[in-house]
Short mmCIF file of C-alpha atoms in Angstrom, two decimals:
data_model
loop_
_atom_site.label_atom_id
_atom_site.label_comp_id
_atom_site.label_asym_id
_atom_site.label_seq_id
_atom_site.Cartn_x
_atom_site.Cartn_y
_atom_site.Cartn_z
CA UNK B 1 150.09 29.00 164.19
CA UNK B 2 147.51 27.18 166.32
CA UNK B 3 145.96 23.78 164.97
CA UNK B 4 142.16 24.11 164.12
CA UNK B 5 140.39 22.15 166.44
CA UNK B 6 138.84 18.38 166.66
CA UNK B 7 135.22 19.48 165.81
CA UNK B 8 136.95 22.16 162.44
CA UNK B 9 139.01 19.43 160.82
CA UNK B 10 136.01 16.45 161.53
CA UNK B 11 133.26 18.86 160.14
CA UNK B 12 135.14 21.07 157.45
CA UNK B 13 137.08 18.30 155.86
CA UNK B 14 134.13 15.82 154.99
CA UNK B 15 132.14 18.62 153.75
CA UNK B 16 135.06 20.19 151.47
CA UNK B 17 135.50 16.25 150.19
CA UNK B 18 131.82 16.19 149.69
CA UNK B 19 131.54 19.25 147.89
CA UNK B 20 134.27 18.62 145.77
CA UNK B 21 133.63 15.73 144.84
CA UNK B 22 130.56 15.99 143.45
CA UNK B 23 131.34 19.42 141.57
CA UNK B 24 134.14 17.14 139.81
CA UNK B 25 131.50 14.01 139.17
CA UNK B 26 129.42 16.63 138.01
CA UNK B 27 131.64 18.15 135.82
CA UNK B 28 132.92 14.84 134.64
CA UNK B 29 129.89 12.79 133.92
CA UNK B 30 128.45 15.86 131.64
CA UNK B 31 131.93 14.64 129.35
CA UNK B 32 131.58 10.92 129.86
CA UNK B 33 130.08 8.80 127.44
CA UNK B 34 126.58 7.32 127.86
CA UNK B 35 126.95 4.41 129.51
CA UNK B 36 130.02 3.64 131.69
CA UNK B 37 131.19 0.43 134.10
CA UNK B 38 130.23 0.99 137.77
CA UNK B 39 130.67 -2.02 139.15
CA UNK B 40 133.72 -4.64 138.89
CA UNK B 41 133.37 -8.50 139.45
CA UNK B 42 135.62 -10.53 141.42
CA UNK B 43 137.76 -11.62 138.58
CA UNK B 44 138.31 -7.35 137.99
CA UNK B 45 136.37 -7.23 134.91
CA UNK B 46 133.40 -4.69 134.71
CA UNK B 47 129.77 -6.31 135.50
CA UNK B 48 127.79 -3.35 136.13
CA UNK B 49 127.07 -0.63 133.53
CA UNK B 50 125.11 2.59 134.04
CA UNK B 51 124.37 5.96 133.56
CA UNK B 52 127.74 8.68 135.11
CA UNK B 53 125.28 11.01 137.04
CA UNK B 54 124.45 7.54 139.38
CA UNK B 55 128.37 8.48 140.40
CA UNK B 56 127.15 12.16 140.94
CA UNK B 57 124.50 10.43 143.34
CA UNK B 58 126.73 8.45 144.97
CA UNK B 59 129.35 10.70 146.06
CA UNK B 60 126.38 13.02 147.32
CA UNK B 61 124.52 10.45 149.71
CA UNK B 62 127.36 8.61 150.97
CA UNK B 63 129.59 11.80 150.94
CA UNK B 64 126.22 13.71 153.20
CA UNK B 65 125.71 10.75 155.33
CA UNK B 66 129.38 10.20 156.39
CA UNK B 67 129.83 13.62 157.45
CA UNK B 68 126.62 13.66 158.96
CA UNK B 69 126.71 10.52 161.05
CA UNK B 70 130.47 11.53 162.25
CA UNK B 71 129.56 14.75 162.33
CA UNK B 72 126.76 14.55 164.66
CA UNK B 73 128.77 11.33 166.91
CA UNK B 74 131.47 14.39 167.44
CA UNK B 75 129.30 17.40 167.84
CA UNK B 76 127.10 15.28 170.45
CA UNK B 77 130.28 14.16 172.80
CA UNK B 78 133.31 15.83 172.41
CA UNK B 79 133.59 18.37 175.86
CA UNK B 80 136.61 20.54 174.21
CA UNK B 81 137.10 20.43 170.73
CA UNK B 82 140.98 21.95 171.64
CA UNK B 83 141.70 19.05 173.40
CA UNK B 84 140.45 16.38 172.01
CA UNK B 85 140.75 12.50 173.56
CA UNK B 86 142.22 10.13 171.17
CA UNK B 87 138.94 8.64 169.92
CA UNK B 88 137.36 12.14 168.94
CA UNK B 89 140.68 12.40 166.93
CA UNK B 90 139.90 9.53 165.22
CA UNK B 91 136.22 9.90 164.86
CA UNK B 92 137.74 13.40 163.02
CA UNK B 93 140.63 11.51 160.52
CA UNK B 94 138.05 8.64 159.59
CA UNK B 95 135.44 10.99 159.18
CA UNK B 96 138.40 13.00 156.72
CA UNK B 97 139.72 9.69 155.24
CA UNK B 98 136.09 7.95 154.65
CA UNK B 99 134.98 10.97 152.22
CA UNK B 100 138.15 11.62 150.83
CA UNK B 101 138.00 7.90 149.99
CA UNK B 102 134.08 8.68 148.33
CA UNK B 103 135.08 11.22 146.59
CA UNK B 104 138.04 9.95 144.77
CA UNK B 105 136.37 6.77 144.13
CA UNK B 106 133.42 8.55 141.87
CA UNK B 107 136.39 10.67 140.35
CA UNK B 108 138.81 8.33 139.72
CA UNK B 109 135.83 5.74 138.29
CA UNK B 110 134.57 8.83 136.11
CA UNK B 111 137.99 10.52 134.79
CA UNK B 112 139.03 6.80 134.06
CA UNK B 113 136.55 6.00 131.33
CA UNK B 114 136.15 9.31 129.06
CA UNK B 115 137.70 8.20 126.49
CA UNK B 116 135.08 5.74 124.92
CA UNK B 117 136.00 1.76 124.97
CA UNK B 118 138.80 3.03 128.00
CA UNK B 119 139.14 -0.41 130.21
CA UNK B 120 140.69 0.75 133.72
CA UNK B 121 142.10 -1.11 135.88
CA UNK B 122 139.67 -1.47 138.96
CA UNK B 123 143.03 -2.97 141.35
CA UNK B 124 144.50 0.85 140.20
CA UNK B 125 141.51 2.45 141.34
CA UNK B 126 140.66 1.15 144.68
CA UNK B 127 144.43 1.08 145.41
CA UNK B 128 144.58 4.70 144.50
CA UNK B 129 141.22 5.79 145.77
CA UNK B 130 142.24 3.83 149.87
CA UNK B 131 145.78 5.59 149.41
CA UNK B 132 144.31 9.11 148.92
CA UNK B 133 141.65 8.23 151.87
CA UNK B 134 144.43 7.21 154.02
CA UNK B 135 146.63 10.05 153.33
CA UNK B 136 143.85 12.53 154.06
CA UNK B 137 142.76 10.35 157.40
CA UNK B 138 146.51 10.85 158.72
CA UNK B 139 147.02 14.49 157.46
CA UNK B 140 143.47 14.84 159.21
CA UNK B 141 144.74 13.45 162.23
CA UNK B 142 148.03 15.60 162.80
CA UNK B 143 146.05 18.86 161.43
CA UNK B 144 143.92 18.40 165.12
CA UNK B 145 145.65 19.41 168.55
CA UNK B 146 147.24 17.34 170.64
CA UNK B 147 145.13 14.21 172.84
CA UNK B 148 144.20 14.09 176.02
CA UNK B 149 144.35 11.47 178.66
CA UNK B 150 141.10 10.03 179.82
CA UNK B 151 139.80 11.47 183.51
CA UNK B 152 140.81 8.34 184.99
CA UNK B 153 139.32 6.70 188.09
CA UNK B 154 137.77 8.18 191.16
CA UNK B 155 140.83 8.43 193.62
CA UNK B 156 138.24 8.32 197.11
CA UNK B 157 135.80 5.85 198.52
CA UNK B 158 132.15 7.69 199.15
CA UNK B 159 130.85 8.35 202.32
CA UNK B 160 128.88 4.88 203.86
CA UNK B 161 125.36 5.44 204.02
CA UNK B 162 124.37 5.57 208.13
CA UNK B 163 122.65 2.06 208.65
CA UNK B 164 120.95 1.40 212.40
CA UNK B 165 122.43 -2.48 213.23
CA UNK B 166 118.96 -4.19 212.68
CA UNK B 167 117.93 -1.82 209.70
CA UNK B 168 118.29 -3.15 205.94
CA UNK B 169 118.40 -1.38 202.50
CA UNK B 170 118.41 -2.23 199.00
CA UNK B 171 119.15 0.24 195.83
CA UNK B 172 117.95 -0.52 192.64
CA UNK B 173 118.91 1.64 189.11
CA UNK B 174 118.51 1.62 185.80
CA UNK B 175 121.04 2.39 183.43
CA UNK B 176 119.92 3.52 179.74
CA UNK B 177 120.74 4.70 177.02
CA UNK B 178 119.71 8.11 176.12
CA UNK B 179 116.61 8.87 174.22
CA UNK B 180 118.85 10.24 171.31
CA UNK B 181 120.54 7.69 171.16
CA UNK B 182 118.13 5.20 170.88
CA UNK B 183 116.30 7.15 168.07
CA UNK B 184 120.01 6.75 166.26
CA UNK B 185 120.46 3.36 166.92
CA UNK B 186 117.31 2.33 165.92
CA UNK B 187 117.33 4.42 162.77
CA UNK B 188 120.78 2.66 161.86
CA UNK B 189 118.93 -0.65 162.24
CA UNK B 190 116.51 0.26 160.26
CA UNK B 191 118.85 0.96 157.58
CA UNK B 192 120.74 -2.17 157.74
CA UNK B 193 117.17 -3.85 157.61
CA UNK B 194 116.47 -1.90 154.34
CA UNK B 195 120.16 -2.48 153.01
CA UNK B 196 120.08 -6.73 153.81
CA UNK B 197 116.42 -6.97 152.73
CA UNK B 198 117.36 -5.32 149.36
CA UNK B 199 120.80 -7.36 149.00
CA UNK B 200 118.35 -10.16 148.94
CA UNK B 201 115.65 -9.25 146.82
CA UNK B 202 118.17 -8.69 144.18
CA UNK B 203 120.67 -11.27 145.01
CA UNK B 204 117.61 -14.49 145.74
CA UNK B 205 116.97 -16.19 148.37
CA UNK B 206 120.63 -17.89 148.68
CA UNK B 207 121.45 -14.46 149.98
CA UNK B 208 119.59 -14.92 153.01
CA UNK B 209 122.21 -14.79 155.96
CA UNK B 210 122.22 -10.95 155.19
CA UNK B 211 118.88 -11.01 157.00
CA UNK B 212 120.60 -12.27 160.08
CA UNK B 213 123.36 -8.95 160.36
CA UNK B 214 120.26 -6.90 161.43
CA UNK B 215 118.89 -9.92 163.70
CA UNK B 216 122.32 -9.63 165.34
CA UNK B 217 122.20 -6.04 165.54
CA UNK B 218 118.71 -6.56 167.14
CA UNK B 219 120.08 -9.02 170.04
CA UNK B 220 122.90 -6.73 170.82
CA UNK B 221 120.49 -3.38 171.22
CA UNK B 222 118.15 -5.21 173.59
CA UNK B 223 121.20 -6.93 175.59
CA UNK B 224 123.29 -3.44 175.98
CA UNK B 225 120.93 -0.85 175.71
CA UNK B 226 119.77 -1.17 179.13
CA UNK B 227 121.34 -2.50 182.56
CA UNK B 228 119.63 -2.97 185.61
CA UNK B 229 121.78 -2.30 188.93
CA UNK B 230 120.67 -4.06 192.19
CA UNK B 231 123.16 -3.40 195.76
CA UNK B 232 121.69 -5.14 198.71
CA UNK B 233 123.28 -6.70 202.00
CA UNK B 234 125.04 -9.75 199.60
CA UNK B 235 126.61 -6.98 197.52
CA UNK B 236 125.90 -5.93 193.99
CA UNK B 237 124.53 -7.40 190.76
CA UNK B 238 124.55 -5.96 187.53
CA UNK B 239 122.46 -7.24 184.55
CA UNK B 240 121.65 -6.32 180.99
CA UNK B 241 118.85 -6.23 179.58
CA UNK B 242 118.41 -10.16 178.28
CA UNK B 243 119.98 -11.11 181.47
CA UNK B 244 123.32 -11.45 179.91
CA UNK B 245 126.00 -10.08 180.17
CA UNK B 246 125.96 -9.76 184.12
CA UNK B 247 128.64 -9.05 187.10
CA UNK B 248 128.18 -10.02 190.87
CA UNK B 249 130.34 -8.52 193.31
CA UNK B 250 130.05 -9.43 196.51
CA UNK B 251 130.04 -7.26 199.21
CA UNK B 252 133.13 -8.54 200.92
CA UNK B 253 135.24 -8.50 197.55
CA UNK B 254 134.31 -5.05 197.39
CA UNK B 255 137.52 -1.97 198.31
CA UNK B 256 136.07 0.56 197.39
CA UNK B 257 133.13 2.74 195.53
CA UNK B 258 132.60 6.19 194.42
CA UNK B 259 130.20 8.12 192.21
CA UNK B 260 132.21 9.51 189.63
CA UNK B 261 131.93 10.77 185.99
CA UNK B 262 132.01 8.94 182.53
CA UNK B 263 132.62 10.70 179.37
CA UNK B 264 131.94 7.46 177.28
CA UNK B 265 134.16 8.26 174.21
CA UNK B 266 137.21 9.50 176.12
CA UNK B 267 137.31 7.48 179.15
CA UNK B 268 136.16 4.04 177.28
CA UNK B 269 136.19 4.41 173.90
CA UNK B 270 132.52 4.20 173.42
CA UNK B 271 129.65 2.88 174.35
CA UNK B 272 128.45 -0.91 175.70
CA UNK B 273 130.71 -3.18 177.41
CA UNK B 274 133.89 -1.73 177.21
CA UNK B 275 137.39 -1.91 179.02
CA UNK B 276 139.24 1.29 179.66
CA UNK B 277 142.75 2.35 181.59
CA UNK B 278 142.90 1.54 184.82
CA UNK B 279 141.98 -1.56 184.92
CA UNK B 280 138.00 -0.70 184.74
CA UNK B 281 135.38 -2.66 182.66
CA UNK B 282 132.50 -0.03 181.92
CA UNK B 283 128.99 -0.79 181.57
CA UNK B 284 128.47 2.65 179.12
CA UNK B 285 125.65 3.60 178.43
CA UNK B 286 125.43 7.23 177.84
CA UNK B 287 128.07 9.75 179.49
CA UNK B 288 127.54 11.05 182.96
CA UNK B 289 127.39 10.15 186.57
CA UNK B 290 128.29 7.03 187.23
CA UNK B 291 129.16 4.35 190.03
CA UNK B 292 132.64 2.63 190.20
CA UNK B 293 133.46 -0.44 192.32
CA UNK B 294 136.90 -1.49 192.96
CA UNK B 295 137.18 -4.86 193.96
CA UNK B 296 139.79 -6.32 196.05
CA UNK B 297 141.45 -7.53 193.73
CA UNK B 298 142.16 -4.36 192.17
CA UNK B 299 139.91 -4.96 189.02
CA UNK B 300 137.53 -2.19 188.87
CA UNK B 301 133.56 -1.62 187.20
CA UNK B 302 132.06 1.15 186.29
CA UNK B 303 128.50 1.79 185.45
CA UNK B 304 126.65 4.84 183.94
CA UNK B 305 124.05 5.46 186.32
CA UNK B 306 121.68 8.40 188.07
CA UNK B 307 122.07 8.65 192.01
CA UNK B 308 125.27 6.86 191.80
CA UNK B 309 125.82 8.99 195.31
CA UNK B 310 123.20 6.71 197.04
CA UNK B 311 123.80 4.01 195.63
CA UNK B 312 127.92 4.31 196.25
CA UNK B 313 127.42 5.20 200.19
CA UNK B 314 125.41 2.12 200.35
CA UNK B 315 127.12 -0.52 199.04
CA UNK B 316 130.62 1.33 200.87
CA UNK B 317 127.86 0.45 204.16
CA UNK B 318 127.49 -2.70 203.35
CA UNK B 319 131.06 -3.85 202.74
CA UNK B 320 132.22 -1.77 205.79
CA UNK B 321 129.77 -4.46 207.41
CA UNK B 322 130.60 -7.59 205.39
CA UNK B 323 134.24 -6.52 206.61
CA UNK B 324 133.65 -6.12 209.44
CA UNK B 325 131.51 -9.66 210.02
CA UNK B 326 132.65 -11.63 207.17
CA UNK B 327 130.12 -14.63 207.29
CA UNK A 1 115.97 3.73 193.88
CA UNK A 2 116.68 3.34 197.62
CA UNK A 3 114.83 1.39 200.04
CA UNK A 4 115.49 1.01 203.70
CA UNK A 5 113.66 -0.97 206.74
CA UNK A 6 114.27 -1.64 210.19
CA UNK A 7 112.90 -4.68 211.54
CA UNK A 8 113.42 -3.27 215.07
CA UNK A 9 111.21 -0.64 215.18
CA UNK A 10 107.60 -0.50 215.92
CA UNK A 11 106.22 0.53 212.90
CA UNK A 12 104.94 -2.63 210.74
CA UNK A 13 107.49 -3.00 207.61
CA UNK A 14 105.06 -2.61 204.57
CA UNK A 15 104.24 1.00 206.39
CA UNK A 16 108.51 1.76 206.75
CA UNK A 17 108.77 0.48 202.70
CA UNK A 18 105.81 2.96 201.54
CA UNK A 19 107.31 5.53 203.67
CA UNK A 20 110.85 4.65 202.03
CA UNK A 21 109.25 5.07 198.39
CA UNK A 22 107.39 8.17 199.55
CA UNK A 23 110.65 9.74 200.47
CA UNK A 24 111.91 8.53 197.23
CA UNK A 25 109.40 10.77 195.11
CA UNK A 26 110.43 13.71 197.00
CA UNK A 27 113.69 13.49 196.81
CA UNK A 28 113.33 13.28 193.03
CA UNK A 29 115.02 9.94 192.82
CA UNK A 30 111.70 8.23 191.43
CA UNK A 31 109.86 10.29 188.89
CA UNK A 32 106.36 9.57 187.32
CA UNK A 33 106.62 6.81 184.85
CA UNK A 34 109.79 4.98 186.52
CA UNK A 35 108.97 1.15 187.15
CA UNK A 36 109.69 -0.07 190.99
CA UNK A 37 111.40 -3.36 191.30
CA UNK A 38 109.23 -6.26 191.09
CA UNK A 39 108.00 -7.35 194.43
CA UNK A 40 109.72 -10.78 194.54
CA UNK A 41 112.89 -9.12 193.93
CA UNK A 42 112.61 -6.53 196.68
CA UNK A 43 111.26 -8.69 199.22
CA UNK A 44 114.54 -10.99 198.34
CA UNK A 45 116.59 -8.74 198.38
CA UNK A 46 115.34 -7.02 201.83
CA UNK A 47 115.07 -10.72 203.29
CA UNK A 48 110.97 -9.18 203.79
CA UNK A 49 108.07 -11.97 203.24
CA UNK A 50 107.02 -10.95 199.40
CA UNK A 51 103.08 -9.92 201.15
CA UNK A 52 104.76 -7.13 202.71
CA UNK A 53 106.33 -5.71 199.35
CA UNK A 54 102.71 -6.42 197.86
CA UNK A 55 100.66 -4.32 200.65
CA UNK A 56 103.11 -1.38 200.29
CA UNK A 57 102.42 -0.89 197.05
CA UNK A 58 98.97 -1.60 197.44
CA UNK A 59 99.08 1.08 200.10
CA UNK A 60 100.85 3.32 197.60
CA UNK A 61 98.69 3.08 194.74
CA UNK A 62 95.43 3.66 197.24
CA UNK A 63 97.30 6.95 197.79
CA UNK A 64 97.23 7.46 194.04
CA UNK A 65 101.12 7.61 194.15
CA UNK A 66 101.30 4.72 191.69
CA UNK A 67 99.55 2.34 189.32
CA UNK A 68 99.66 -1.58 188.96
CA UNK A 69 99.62 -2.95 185.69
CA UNK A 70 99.33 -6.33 185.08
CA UNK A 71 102.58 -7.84 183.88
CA UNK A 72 104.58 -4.54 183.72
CA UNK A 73 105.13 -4.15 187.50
CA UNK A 74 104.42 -0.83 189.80
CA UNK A 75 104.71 2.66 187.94
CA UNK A 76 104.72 6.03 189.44
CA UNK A 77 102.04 8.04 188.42
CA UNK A 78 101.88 11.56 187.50
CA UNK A 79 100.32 12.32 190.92
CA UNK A 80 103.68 10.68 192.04
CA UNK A 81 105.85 13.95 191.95
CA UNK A 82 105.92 14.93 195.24
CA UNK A 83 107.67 19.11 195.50
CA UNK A 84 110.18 19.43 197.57
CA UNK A 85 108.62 22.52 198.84
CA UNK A 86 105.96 20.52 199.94
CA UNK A 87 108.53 18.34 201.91
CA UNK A 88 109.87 21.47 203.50
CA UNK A 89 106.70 22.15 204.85
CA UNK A 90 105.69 19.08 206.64
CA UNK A 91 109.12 19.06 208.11
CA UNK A 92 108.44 22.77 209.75
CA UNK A 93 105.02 21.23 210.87
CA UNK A 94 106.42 18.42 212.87
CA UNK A 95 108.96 20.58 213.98
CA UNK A 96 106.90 23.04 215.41
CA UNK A 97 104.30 20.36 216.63
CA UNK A 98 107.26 18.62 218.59
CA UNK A 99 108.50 22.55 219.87
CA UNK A 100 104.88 23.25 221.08
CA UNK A 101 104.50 19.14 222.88
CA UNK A 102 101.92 18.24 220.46
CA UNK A 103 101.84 14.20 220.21
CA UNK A 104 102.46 12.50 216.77
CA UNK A 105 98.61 11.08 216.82
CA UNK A 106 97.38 14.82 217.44
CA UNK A 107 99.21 15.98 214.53
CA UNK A 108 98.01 13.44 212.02
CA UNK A 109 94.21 14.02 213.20
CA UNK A 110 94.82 17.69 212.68
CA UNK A 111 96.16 17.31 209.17
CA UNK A 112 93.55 14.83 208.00
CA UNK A 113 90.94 17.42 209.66
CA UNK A 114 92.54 19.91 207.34
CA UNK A 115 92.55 18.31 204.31
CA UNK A 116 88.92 16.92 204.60
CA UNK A 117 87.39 19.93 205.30
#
């Protein structure tokens, strides 16, 4: 029998979850009474009452939006959905486990409290609810085909760019993020605006660190989102796009570079600063061509970044000279 | 973006920068609406006085191959794709100019002729 693969089990499982679930909160809040408990307090005793079809609601958005937002995350960078890299597997089994998890919550909070003046245990519940979610996630997980390794680092040095003694060159890049995935990442602020700004119009004003979660998410987007790549005669710098975080290599600590190619969820698990095998620290921000520079020391970086060609023969120039001359 | 100069030959540096940027366009690696590096930085980082930077791409945007903006730096223009066809051409020109002993000056009279008429 082969094993459905990566992109089957992290589409057709949420969606089956989804779909069940709310045909059973459906079905389920037609029976229940009124006016049921939706929301427990810290202390386990029921503090938020409301009408069942809210649960119906529930299951629905979160239930659509999971499977969406995974959904699309997997559809946009997986390269074969028959073999998978680890991360993609995962994406797939918490996709899986997250709805499960959704649906069983609206069930379990829905079945629980037909019977009117029923008091159910919300510690059962949850415990029940993350147990079926986890069981799906890991069922999820050994449903998809086997993982494969990351592409690994570029084995050759590039060609040096042909420099006359007296003549000088600089390359400058840009590293960004797609357009996609700004739209997404800006959308996803925008929600956690709405979400924080909402926790504190109904919470007061004592609620307001909330409003600093999207501040922080603000900082981050305009530090990682972009990276500017400079390689002159003194070697090369690498800064984001507040300045911070940044790498200088010198050209005489540099062994060797090569243009090579990033998938960003199999080869670093992602996307911003992020440290994959080989010893390489990537600067990830979309998948693609991209320049990596082993230093001497055997540490290597890696940055996602057009005309990584050039900009690899010139810098392998440069610390053929710096080698060569070491001032 | 890559920019090279050679303070050894004749021609003055701001015209070997434009020149650099100009073969830029055509090779694709700058596309209308990219930003150049600021001035200060290039001229650092080419060890160049920061004038020189400044007159290339004041030379550049007279040829309409960019556009200054105050604060955001030097962007390519639309006018700033250069084809590659267009590349290929000039380089059969020169070749055949330098087959038939026709000197460099000659050549550039004869285009500008050309493309004022």
């Amino acid at each position: 029998m082969t094993r459905p693969s990566t992109l089957t089990v992290g589409l057709a499982v949420p969606i089956a979850f989804t779909v069940l679930g709310v045909a059973a909160t459906a079905v389920l809040a037609s029976r229940a009474p009124a006016e049921i408990a939706l929301h427990w307090g810290a202390d386990g005793r029921p503090d938020g009452f409301g009408a069942p079809a809210l649960l119906v609601v529930l299951v629905a958005v979160l239930g659509v939006g999971l499977s969406a937002l995974f959904g699309a995350l997997l559809v946009a960078t997986v390269r074969d959905p028959w073999s998978p890299s680890i991360w993609h597997k995962i994406l797939a089994a918490a996709s899986s486990g997250a709805t499960a998890l959704v649906a069983t919550i609206g069930v379990w909070t829905l079945a629980s409290q037909l019977e009117p003046g029923a008091d159910p245990s919300i510690a059962v519940g949850m415990g029940s609810s993350f147990a079926a979610g986890a069981v799906v996630g890991v069922v999820s997980w050994f449903l998809q085909p086997r993982a494969v390794r990351a592409t690994g680092s570029a084995t050759s040095s590039a060609a040096p760019l042909e420099l006359r003694p007296d003549e000088r060159a600089v390359w400058v890049g840009v590293a960004r993020a797609a357009t996609p995935t700004v739209a997404v990442l800006t959308l996803a602020l925008l929600i956690v605006l709405g979400l924080c700004a909402g926790i504190v119009a109904f919470s007061g004003p004592a609620a307001w660190p909330f409003l600093l979660v999207p501040l922080l998410i603000a900082i981050l987007m305009a530090a990682f989102a972009r990276f500017t790549v400079r390689i002159d005669e003194s070697g090369v710098v690498v800064r984001g796009g507040l300045g911070l975080p940044s790498w200088t290599i010198r050209a005489v600590d540099v062994a060797s570079t090569a243009a090579t190619r990033v998938e960003a969820l199999s080869d670093f698990g992602g996307w911003g600063v992020r440290f994959g095998t080989g010893r390489r620290t990537g600067v990830v921000t979309r998948s693609g061509e991209a320049l990596e520079i082993r230093r001497r020391s055997g540490r290597a970086l890696v940055v996602t970044i057009d005309d990584a060609e050039t900009a690899a023969a010139l810098l392998v120039a440069y610390a053929a000279r710096a080698g060569a001359d070491p001032s | 973006m890559l920019t090279r100069i050679d303070p050894s030959s004749p021609q003055p540096l701001f015209e070997q920068l434009a020149a650099s940027v100009r073969g830029e366009l055509a090779r694709g690696a700058l596309r209308p609406g990219d930003r150049l590096p600021a001035a200060r930085e290039l001229a650092a980082s080419l060890d160049i006085n920061l004038h020189t930077v400044l007159k290339a791409y004041q030379l550049l945007r007279d040829e309409g191959l960019l556009e200054m903006r105050r604060g955001r730096g030097a962007i390519v223009t639309a006018e700033g794709r250069i084809d590659p066809e267009l590349v290929r051409g000039v380089r059969e020109l020169v070749a055949s100019a330098r087959r038939l002993g026709v000197a460099p000056a000659t050549l550039v009279a004869l285009v500008r002729e050309e493309s004022q008429s």
